[in-house]
Amino acid sequence: MTGEHGVNEKKITGQTAIVTGSSSGIGAGIARELGAAGANVVVNYAGNRDGANEVVHQIIEGGGSAIAVKADVSREEDVASMFREAIDTYGTVDILVSNAGVQKDAAFLDMTLDQWNRVIGINLTGAFLCAREAAREFLRRGLVPERSSALGKIIFISSVHEIIPWAGHVNYAASKGGVMLFMKSIAQELGPQKIRVNSIAPGAIKTPINRPAWETPEAEANLLNLIPYNRVGEPVDIARAAVWLASDASDYVHGTSLLVDGGMALYPGFASGG
Ligand code: NAD
């Protein structure tokens, strides 16, 4: 308990979470943290089976329960079979963390339709397919008040680029901007059914997706110019926020994007200009 009126962090005990793209990076961190907070975790992966198995192993070693499930979130039939496997194993799904995402960067004039479609297909359509399946399962199962005040929780991992334009990455910024209004629209639509929907918008987090931006001291120093709090984030920074959003501790938080970015979205260029 976190005080007389506090909410037990272990309130997600016995709940089941699907974390898409959790064989590496932020998703792996979220899966581990949800497992440590008592949830059964479905560790989804698209290609990296070893990474997924390692995350499952870490959760089980910590006393939790987890399975690895292969599914490409941009494919409707894969998403349906991932949910079926989760429900067959754990009975239901209570929490979706829609985290899977890719970058296919190119100057706008050179961007191919394939680069555009791949990023929109995984980052935006994948979020749609997983959220729709989750909401259907929450409604099928019904409220279990002793487990959670909400029928279910959906958390999108978007990006500061849902609000900050990003030249050279227009497919990615468009996908994350799309996730923002998709999240808010379904929050409006599903709130009356007690389905809680939010996003986490990470800033720069050290993961494989952005390795060139932090792997050398020069690159990291350059990146820190964009981060008022003056450190690059780690997956656990996002994972702690995800556990909070998944638990009843955040029960009145609905339809919001939580920036977890060390202040990246504060327009740090204006600290000395303007
Ligand atoms: P990452 O590359 O480690 O993670 C992305 C994961 O998505 C990988 O595990 C990958 O296998 C998986 N994936 C890719 N295509 C998939 C598909 N079709 N189906 C299922 N899974 C698929 O990088 P990350 O930084 O951990 O990224 C996780 C999320 O965080 C992404 O949505 C990314 O856009 C977002 N994000 C990252 C940062 C950052 O600085 N690292 C910042 C903002 C937002």
mmCIF file of C-alpha atoms and ligand atoms in Angstrom:
data_model
loop_
_atom_site.group_PDB
_atom_site.id
_atom_site.type_symbol
_atom_site.label_atom_id
_atom_site.label_comp_id
_atom_site.label_asym_id
_atom_site.label_seq_id
_atom_site.Cartn_x
_atom_site.Cartn_y
_atom_site.Cartn_z
ATOM 1 C CA MET A 1 0.000 0.000 0.000
ATOM 2 C CA THR A 2 1.152 3.536 -0.643
ATOM 3 C CA GLY A 3 -0.600 5.070 2.387
ATOM 4 C CA GLU A 4 -3.999 4.959 4.034
ATOM 5 C CA HIS A 5 -5.856 5.718 0.821
ATOM 6 C CA GLY A 6 -3.160 4.347 -1.433
ATOM 7 C CA VAL A 7 -3.693 1.785 -4.153
ATOM 8 C CA ASN A 8 -1.682 -1.392 -3.890
ATOM 9 C CA GLU A 9 0.851 -1.625 -6.731
ATOM 10 C CA LYS A 10 0.061 -5.317 -6.814
ATOM 11 C CA LYS A 11 -3.487 -4.430 -7.840
ATOM 12 C CA ILE A 12 -2.700 -5.865 -11.275
ATOM 13 C CA THR A 13 -2.063 -9.265 -9.708
ATOM 14 C CA GLY A 14 -4.065 -11.895 -11.542
ATOM 15 C CA GLN A 15 -4.679 -9.627 -14.530
ATOM 16 C CA THR A 16 -3.405 -10.594 -17.951
ATOM 17 C CA ALA A 17 -1.502 -8.199 -20.177
ATOM 18 C CA ILE A 18 -0.576 -8.463 -23.837
ATOM 19 C CA VAL A 19 2.481 -6.356 -24.698
ATOM 20 C CA THR A 20 3.067 -6.166 -28.449
ATOM 21 C CA GLY A 21 6.624 -6.053 -29.738
ATOM 22 C CA SER A 22 8.037 -7.000 -26.344
ATOM 23 C CA SER A 23 11.036 -9.081 -27.397
ATOM 24 C CA SER A 24 13.250 -5.966 -27.114
ATOM 25 C CA GLY A 25 13.512 -2.364 -25.975
ATOM 26 C CA ILE A 26 10.610 -0.547 -24.342
ATOM 27 C CA GLY A 27 8.167 -3.459 -24.780
ATOM 28 C CA ALA A 28 10.559 -5.868 -23.045
ATOM 29 C CA GLY A 29 10.926 -3.386 -20.176
ATOM 30 C CA ILE A 30 7.148 -3.025 -19.877
ATOM 31 C CA ALA A 31 6.607 -6.799 -19.976
ATOM 32 C CA ARG A 32 9.167 -7.311 -17.189
ATOM 33 C CA GLU A 33 7.702 -4.549 -15.019
ATOM 34 C CA LEU A 34 4.093 -5.751 -15.492
ATOM 35 C CA GLY A 35 5.246 -9.277 -14.608
ATOM 36 C CA ALA A 36 6.960 -7.981 -11.463
ATOM 37 C CA ALA A 37 3.733 -6.139 -10.549
ATOM 38 C CA GLY A 38 1.817 -9.412 -10.633
ATOM 39 C CA ALA A 39 0.306 -9.603 -14.129
ATOM 40 C CA ASN A 40 0.387 -12.646 -16.407
ATOM 41 C CA VAL A 41 2.226 -11.397 -19.475
ATOM 42 C CA VAL A 42 1.877 -12.326 -23.132
ATOM 43 C CA VAL A 43 5.220 -11.409 -24.690
ATOM 44 C CA ASN A 44 4.408 -10.799 -28.354
ATOM 45 C CA TYR A 45 7.137 -10.896 -30.984
ATOM 46 C CA ALA A 46 7.236 -10.767 -34.768
ATOM 47 C CA GLY A 47 10.637 -12.312 -35.579
ATOM 48 C CA ASN A 48 12.880 -12.324 -32.501
ATOM 49 C CA ARG A 49 11.875 -15.543 -30.772
ATOM 50 C CA ASP A 50 15.056 -15.691 -28.658
ATOM 51 C CA GLY A 51 14.467 -12.178 -27.342
ATOM 52 C CA ALA A 52 10.870 -13.037 -26.430
ATOM 53 C CA ASN A 53 11.903 -16.274 -24.712
ATOM 54 C CA GLU A 54 14.514 -14.378 -22.698
ATOM 55 C CA VAL A 55 11.880 -11.893 -21.466
ATOM 56 C CA VAL A 56 9.530 -14.778 -20.574
ATOM 57 C CA HIS A 57 12.382 -16.456 -18.692
ATOM 58 C CA GLN A 58 13.153 -13.258 -16.747
ATOM 59 C CA ILE A 59 9.488 -12.842 -15.727
ATOM 60 C CA ILE A 60 9.209 -16.474 -14.598
ATOM 61 C CA GLU A 61 12.503 -16.221 -12.675
ATOM 62 C CA GLY A 62 11.047 -13.223 -10.857
ATOM 63 C CA GLY A 63 8.081 -15.342 -9.733
ATOM 64 C CA GLY A 64 5.640 -14.260 -12.458
ATOM 65 C CA SER A 65 3.904 -15.990 -15.344
ATOM 66 C CA ALA A 66 4.464 -15.311 -19.041
ATOM 67 C CA ILE A 67 4.258 -16.880 -22.495
ATOM 68 C CA ALA A 68 5.798 -15.855 -25.828
ATOM 69 C CA VAL A 69 3.374 -15.529 -28.754
ATOM 70 C CA LYS A 70 4.372 -14.845 -32.349
ATOM 71 C CA ALA A 71 2.142 -12.440 -34.287
ATOM 72 C CA ASP A 72 2.603 -9.689 -36.840
ATOM 73 C CA VAL A 73 0.356 -6.929 -35.470
ATOM 74 C CA SER A 74 -0.311 -5.588 -38.960
ATOM 75 C CA ARG A 75 -2.088 -8.854 -39.901
ATOM 76 C CA GLU A 76 -5.678 -9.269 -38.734
ATOM 77 C CA GLU A 77 -5.533 -13.073 -38.519
ATOM 78 C CA ASP A 78 -2.283 -12.987 -36.495
ATOM 79 C CA VAL A 79 -3.810 -10.556 -33.986
ATOM 80 C CA ALA A 80 -6.939 -12.724 -33.613
ATOM 81 C CA SER A 81 -4.854 -15.851 -33.007
ATOM 82 C CA MET A 82 -2.621 -14.035 -30.479
ATOM 83 C CA PHE A 83 -5.697 -13.078 -28.440
ATOM 84 C CA ARG A 84 -7.069 -16.631 -28.741
ATOM 85 C CA GLU A 85 -3.816 -18.036 -27.368
ATOM 86 C CA ALA A 86 -3.797 -15.503 -24.522
ATOM 87 C CA ILE A 87 -7.416 -16.353 -23.608
ATOM 88 C CA ASP A 88 -6.816 -20.121 -23.902
ATOM 89 C CA THR A 89 -3.857 -19.800 -21.513
ATOM 90 C CA TYR A 90 -5.038 -17.208 -18.996
ATOM 91 C CA GLY A 91 -8.835 -17.049 -19.442
ATOM 92 C CA THR A 92 -9.056 -13.419 -20.573
ATOM 93 C CA VAL A 93 -7.082 -10.263 -21.302
ATOM 94 C CA ASP A 94 -7.302 -7.228 -18.963
ATOM 95 C CA ILE A 95 -4.530 -4.973 -20.282
ATOM 96 C CA LEU A 96 -3.276 -4.252 -23.802
ATOM 97 C CA VAL A 97 -0.008 -2.399 -24.257
ATOM 98 C CA SER A 98 0.193 -1.614 -27.972
ATOM 99 C CA ASN A 99 3.917 -1.004 -28.290
ATOM 100 C CA ALA A 100 5.102 -2.621 -31.542
ATOM 101 C CA GLY A 101 6.549 0.003 -33.844
ATOM 102 C CA VAL A 102 9.091 0.545 -36.584
ATOM 103 C CA GLN A 103 10.893 3.345 -38.385
ATOM 104 C CA LYS A 104 11.592 3.256 -42.133
ATOM 105 C CA ASP A 105 13.309 6.584 -42.590
ATOM 106 C CA ALA A 106 13.775 8.427 -45.874
ATOM 107 C CA ALA A 107 13.813 11.956 -47.213
ATOM 108 C CA PHE A 108 10.244 12.749 -48.194
ATOM 109 C CA LEU A 109 11.011 12.991 -51.908
ATOM 110 C CA ASP A 110 12.640 9.559 -51.872
ATOM 111 C CA MET A 111 10.151 7.805 -49.616
ATOM 112 C CA THR A 112 8.697 4.702 -51.243
ATOM 113 C CA LEU A 113 5.105 3.602 -50.890
ATOM 114 C CA ASP A 114 6.415 0.451 -49.237
ATOM 115 C CA GLN A 115 8.227 2.496 -46.537
ATOM 116 C CA TRP A 116 5.059 4.518 -45.980
ATOM 117 C CA ASN A 117 2.732 1.491 -45.869
ATOM 118 C CA ARG A 118 4.986 -0.587 -43.615
ATOM 119 C CA VAL A 119 5.165 2.113 -40.927
ATOM 120 C CA ILE A 120 1.469 2.980 -41.069
ATOM 121 C CA GLY A 121 0.606 -0.742 -41.214
ATOM 122 C CA ILE A 122 2.496 -1.645 -38.031
ATOM 123 C CA ASN A 123 2.367 1.569 -35.972
ATOM 124 C CA LEU A 124 -1.226 2.650 -36.723
ATOM 125 C CA THR A 125 -3.178 -0.245 -38.256
ATOM 126 C CA GLY A 126 -1.495 -2.620 -35.795
ATOM 127 C CA ALA A 127 -2.697 -0.405 -32.925
ATOM 128 C CA PHE A 128 -6.225 -0.462 -34.394
ATOM 129 C CA LEU A 129 -6.314 -4.259 -34.824
ATOM 130 C CA CYS A 130 -4.999 -4.961 -31.312
ATOM 131 C CA ALA A 131 -7.199 -2.368 -29.584
ATOM 132 C CA ARG A 132 -10.339 -3.607 -31.363
ATOM 133 C CA GLU A 133 -9.613 -7.197 -30.352
ATOM 134 C CA ALA A 134 -8.884 -6.124 -26.755
ATOM 135 C CA ALA A 135 -12.085 -4.076 -26.448
ATOM 136 C CA ARG A 136 -14.141 -6.985 -27.813
ATOM 137 C CA GLU A 137 -12.609 -9.323 -25.225
ATOM 138 C CA PHE A 138 -13.168 -6.845 -22.348
ATOM 139 C CA LEU A 139 -16.861 -6.605 -23.289
ATOM 140 C CA ARG A 140 -17.230 -10.385 -23.684
ATOM 141 C CA ARG A 141 -15.713 -11.009 -20.233
ATOM 142 C CA GLY A 142 -17.505 -8.246 -18.327
ATOM 143 C CA LEU A 143 -16.461 -6.341 -15.227
ATOM 144 C CA VAL A 144 -14.629 -8.206 -12.449
ATOM 145 C CA PRO A 145 -14.684 -5.568 -9.671
ATOM 146 C CA GLU A 146 -12.346 -7.450 -7.345
ATOM 147 C CA ARG A 147 -9.680 -7.355 -10.085
ATOM 148 C CA SER A 148 -10.089 -3.805 -11.439
ATOM 149 C CA SER A 149 -12.522 -0.880 -11.441
ATOM 150 C CA ALA A 150 -12.207 -0.820 -15.231
ATOM 151 C CA LEU A 151 -13.469 -3.368 -17.718
ATOM 152 C CA GLY A 152 -10.028 -3.205 -19.300
ATOM 153 C CA LYS A 153 -7.122 -0.894 -20.021
ATOM 154 C CA ILE A 154 -5.564 0.002 -23.366
ATOM 155 C CA ILE A 155 -2.210 1.776 -23.407
ATOM 156 C CA PHE A 156 -0.596 2.899 -26.653
ATOM 157 C CA ILE A 157 3.123 3.594 -26.822
ATOM 158 C CA SER A 158 3.149 6.523 -29.194
ATOM 159 C CA SER A 159 5.983 9.090 -29.215
ATOM 160 C CA VAL A 160 6.793 12.747 -28.661
ATOM 161 C CA HIS A 161 6.430 12.716 -32.465
ATOM 162 C CA GLU A 162 2.677 12.585 -32.020
ATOM 163 C CA ILE A 163 3.141 16.350 -31.465
ATOM 164 C CA ILE A 164 6.683 17.211 -32.653
ATOM 165 C CA PRO A 165 7.069 17.241 -36.461
ATOM 166 C CA TRP A 166 10.023 15.171 -37.705
ATOM 167 C CA ALA A 167 11.602 15.841 -41.087
ATOM 168 C CA GLY A 168 13.032 12.732 -42.715
ATOM 169 C CA HIS A 169 10.613 10.562 -40.729
ATOM 170 C CA VAL A 170 7.247 11.740 -42.051
ATOM 171 C CA ASN A 171 5.728 8.246 -42.163
ATOM 172 C CA TYR A 172 6.651 7.722 -38.491
ATOM 173 C CA ALA A 173 5.357 11.138 -37.338
ATOM 174 C CA ALA A 174 2.140 10.624 -39.330
ATOM 175 C CA SER A 175 1.646 7.201 -37.712
ATOM 176 C CA LYS A 176 2.154 8.560 -34.191
ATOM 177 C CA GLY A 177 -0.019 11.625 -34.791
ATOM 178 C CA GLY A 178 -2.633 9.173 -36.039
ATOM 179 C CA VAL A 179 -2.287 7.066 -32.887
ATOM 180 C CA MET A 180 -2.965 10.181 -30.794
ATOM 181 C CA LEU A 181 -6.362 10.968 -32.322
ATOM 182 C CA PHE A 182 -7.192 7.271 -32.645
ATOM 183 C CA MET A 183 -6.541 6.895 -28.889
ATOM 184 C CA LYS A 184 -8.630 9.946 -27.993
ATOM 185 C CA SER A 185 -11.488 8.918 -30.281
ATOM 186 C CA ILE A 186 -11.773 5.405 -28.905
ATOM 187 C CA ALA A 187 -11.410 6.777 -25.368
ATOM 188 C CA GLN A 188 -14.476 8.920 -26.096
ATOM 189 C CA GLU A 189 -16.320 5.943 -27.569
ATOM 190 C CA LEU A 190 -15.363 3.256 -25.022
ATOM 191 C CA GLY A 191 -15.283 5.300 -21.801
ATOM 192 C CA PRO A 192 -18.995 4.734 -21.054
ATOM 193 C CA GLN A 193 -18.250 0.990 -21.111
ATOM 194 C CA LYS A 194 -15.522 1.497 -18.507
ATOM 195 C CA ILE A 195 -12.670 0.756 -20.888
ATOM 196 C CA ARG A 196 -9.801 3.057 -19.989
ATOM 197 C CA VAL A 197 -7.635 4.212 -22.903
ATOM 198 C CA ASN A 198 -4.412 6.255 -22.753
ATOM 199 C CA SER A 199 -1.036 6.688 -24.433
ATOM 200 C CA ILE A 200 2.503 7.070 -23.227
ATOM 201 C CA ALA A 201 4.525 9.388 -25.463
ATOM 202 C CA PRO A 202 8.200 8.564 -24.882
ATOM 203 C CA GLY A 203 11.028 10.914 -25.727
ATOM 204 C CA ALA A 204 14.471 9.461 -26.496
ATOM 205 C CA ILE A 205 14.853 6.039 -24.876
ATOM 206 C CA LYS A 206 17.934 3.833 -25.341
ATOM 207 C CA THR A 207 16.692 0.914 -27.472
ATOM 208 C CA PRO A 208 17.612 -0.751 -30.784
ATOM 209 C CA ILE A 209 15.225 1.522 -32.764
ATOM 210 C CA ASN A 210 17.410 4.642 -32.287
ATOM 211 C CA ARG A 211 20.854 3.176 -31.567
ATOM 212 C CA PRO A 212 22.749 5.620 -33.847
ATOM 213 C CA ALA A 213 21.303 8.534 -31.827
ATOM 214 C CA TRP A 214 22.964 7.447 -28.552
ATOM 215 C CA GLU A 215 25.657 4.815 -29.142
ATOM 216 C CA THR A 216 28.663 7.157 -29.435
ATOM 217 C CA PRO A 217 29.490 9.903 -26.879
ATOM 218 C CA GLU A 218 29.219 12.525 -29.672
ATOM 219 C CA ALA A 219 25.791 11.310 -30.732
ATOM 220 C CA GLU A 220 24.586 11.188 -27.131
ATOM 221 C CA ALA A 221 25.871 14.733 -26.432
ATOM 222 C CA ASN A 222 24.020 15.944 -29.502
ATOM 223 C CA LEU A 223 20.833 14.194 -28.379
ATOM 224 C CA LEU A 224 21.105 15.724 -24.898
ATOM 225 C CA ASN A 225 20.728 19.188 -26.487
ATOM 226 C CA LEU A 226 17.090 18.166 -27.044
ATOM 227 C CA ILE A 227 16.475 16.938 -23.474
ATOM 228 C CA PRO A 228 16.202 19.575 -20.697
ATOM 229 C CA TYR A 229 16.451 16.924 -17.970
ATOM 230 C CA ASN A 230 19.837 16.030 -19.496
ATOM 231 C CA ARG A 231 19.755 12.258 -19.639
ATOM 232 C CA VAL A 232 18.615 9.775 -22.260
ATOM 233 C CA GLY A 233 15.745 7.613 -21.004
ATOM 234 C CA GLU A 234 15.769 3.885 -20.310
ATOM 235 C CA PRO A 235 12.958 1.366 -20.989
ATOM 236 C CA VAL A 236 12.215 1.169 -17.252
ATOM 237 C CA ASP A 237 11.248 4.882 -17.279
ATOM 238 C CA ILE A 238 8.414 4.010 -19.662
ATOM 239 C CA ALA A 239 7.643 0.694 -17.963
ATOM 240 C CA ARG A 240 6.941 2.318 -14.586
ATOM 241 C CA ALA A 241 4.487 4.710 -16.215
ATOM 242 C CA ALA A 242 2.824 1.772 -17.994
ATOM 243 C CA VAL A 243 2.307 -0.127 -14.718
ATOM 244 C CA TRP A 244 0.692 2.960 -13.209
ATOM 245 C CA LEU A 245 -1.601 3.443 -16.216
ATOM 246 C CA ALA A 246 -2.534 -0.260 -16.105
ATOM 247 C CA SER A 247 -3.446 -0.150 -12.414
ATOM 248 C CA ASP A 248 -6.414 1.358 -10.602
ATOM 249 C CA ALA A 249 -3.999 3.952 -9.158
ATOM 250 C CA SER A 250 -4.720 5.875 -12.385
ATOM 251 C CA ASP A 251 -8.438 5.037 -12.493
ATOM 252 C CA TYR A 252 -9.507 8.604 -13.362
ATOM 253 C CA VAL A 253 -6.889 9.025 -16.111
ATOM 254 C CA HIS A 254 -8.613 8.513 -19.454
ATOM 255 C CA GLY A 255 -7.949 9.721 -22.987
ATOM 256 C CA THR A 256 -4.625 11.314 -22.205
ATOM 257 C CA SER A 257 -1.100 11.151 -23.609
ATOM 258 C CA LEU A 258 1.451 10.990 -20.833
ATOM 259 C CA LEU A 259 4.712 12.517 -22.035
ATOM 260 C CA VAL A 260 7.664 10.631 -20.509
ATOM 261 C CA ASP A 261 10.448 12.496 -22.228
ATOM 262 C CA GLY A 262 12.729 14.376 -19.818
ATOM 263 C CA GLY A 263 11.177 17.548 -21.187
ATOM 264 C CA MET A 264 11.898 16.937 -24.875
ATOM 265 C CA ALA A 265 8.504 18.383 -25.817
ATOM 266 C CA LEU A 266 9.301 21.683 -24.013
ATOM 267 C CA TYR A 267 10.883 23.180 -27.179
ATOM 268 C CA PRO A 268 14.345 23.381 -25.530
ATOM 269 C CA GLY A 269 15.617 25.513 -28.444
ATOM 270 C CA PHE A 270 13.658 28.349 -26.840
ATOM 271 C CA ALA A 271 15.615 28.091 -23.558
ATOM 272 C CA SER A 272 18.105 30.592 -24.954
ATOM 273 C CA GLY A 273 16.299 31.939 -28.014
ATOM 274 C CA GLY A 274 12.961 33.320 -29.021
HETATM 275 P P1 NAD B 1 12.489 -1.742 -30.622
HETATM 276 O O1 NAD B 1 12.891 -1.804 -32.039
HETATM 277 O O2 NAD B 1 13.347 -2.413 -29.619
HETATM 278 O O3 NAD B 1 11.020 -2.276 -30.403
HETATM 279 C C1 NAD B 1 10.046 -2.382 -31.394
HETATM 280 C C2 NAD B 1 9.452 -3.753 -31.279
HETATM 281 O O4 NAD B 1 8.369 -3.907 -32.192
HETATM 282 C C3 NAD B 1 10.482 -4.829 -31.632
HETATM 283 O O5 NAD B 1 10.487 -5.795 -30.609
HETATM 284 C C4 NAD B 1 9.964 -5.399 -32.922
HETATM 285 O O6 NAD B 1 10.273 -6.764 -33.101
HETATM 286 C C5 NAD B 1 8.476 -5.197 -32.771
HETATM 287 N N1 NAD B 1 7.766 -5.245 -34.039
HETATM 288 C C6 NAD B 1 8.116 -4.661 -35.216
HETATM 289 N N2 NAD B 1 7.231 -4.970 -36.167
HETATM 290 C C7 NAD B 1 6.294 -5.755 -35.579
HETATM 291 C C8 NAD B 1 5.134 -6.400 -36.053
HETATM 292 N N3 NAD B 1 4.734 -6.282 -37.330
HETATM 293 N N4 NAD B 1 4.414 -7.141 -35.182
HETATM 294 C C9 NAD B 1 4.799 -7.265 -33.893
HETATM 295 N N5 NAD B 1 5.904 -6.691 -33.392
HETATM 296 C C10 NAD B 1 6.636 -5.940 -34.234
HETATM 297 O O7 NAD B 1 12.352 -0.190 -30.291
HETATM 298 P P2 NAD B 1 11.605 0.531 -29.070
HETATM 299 O O8 NAD B 1 12.250 1.837 -28.941
HETATM 300 O O9 NAD B 1 11.534 -0.348 -27.883
HETATM 301 O O10 NAD B 1 10.157 0.788 -29.673
HETATM 302 C C11 NAD B 1 8.959 0.444 -28.987
HETATM 303 C C12 NAD B 1 7.896 1.508 -29.252
HETATM 304 O O11 NAD B 1 8.305 2.726 -28.652
HETATM 305 C C13 NAD B 1 7.684 1.821 -30.736
HETATM 306 O O12 NAD B 1 6.302 1.992 -30.984
HETATM 307 C C14 NAD B 1 8.422 3.137 -30.917
HETATM 308 O O13 NAD B 1 7.885 3.893 -31.979
HETATM 309 C C15 NAD B 1 8.172 3.765 -29.567
HETATM 310 N N6 NAD B 1 9.075 4.863 -29.221
HETATM 311 C C16 NAD B 1 10.414 4.637 -29.020
HETATM 312 C C17 NAD B 1 11.241 5.701 -28.673
HETATM 313 C C18 NAD B 1 12.704 5.530 -28.407
HETATM 314 O O14 NAD B 1 13.397 6.545 -28.227
HETATM 315 N N7 NAD B 1 13.244 4.337 -28.346
HETATM 316 C C19 NAD B 1 10.707 6.980 -28.554
HETATM 317 C C20 NAD B 1 9.356 7.174 -28.783
HETATM 318 C C21 NAD B 1 8.551 6.111 -29.102
#
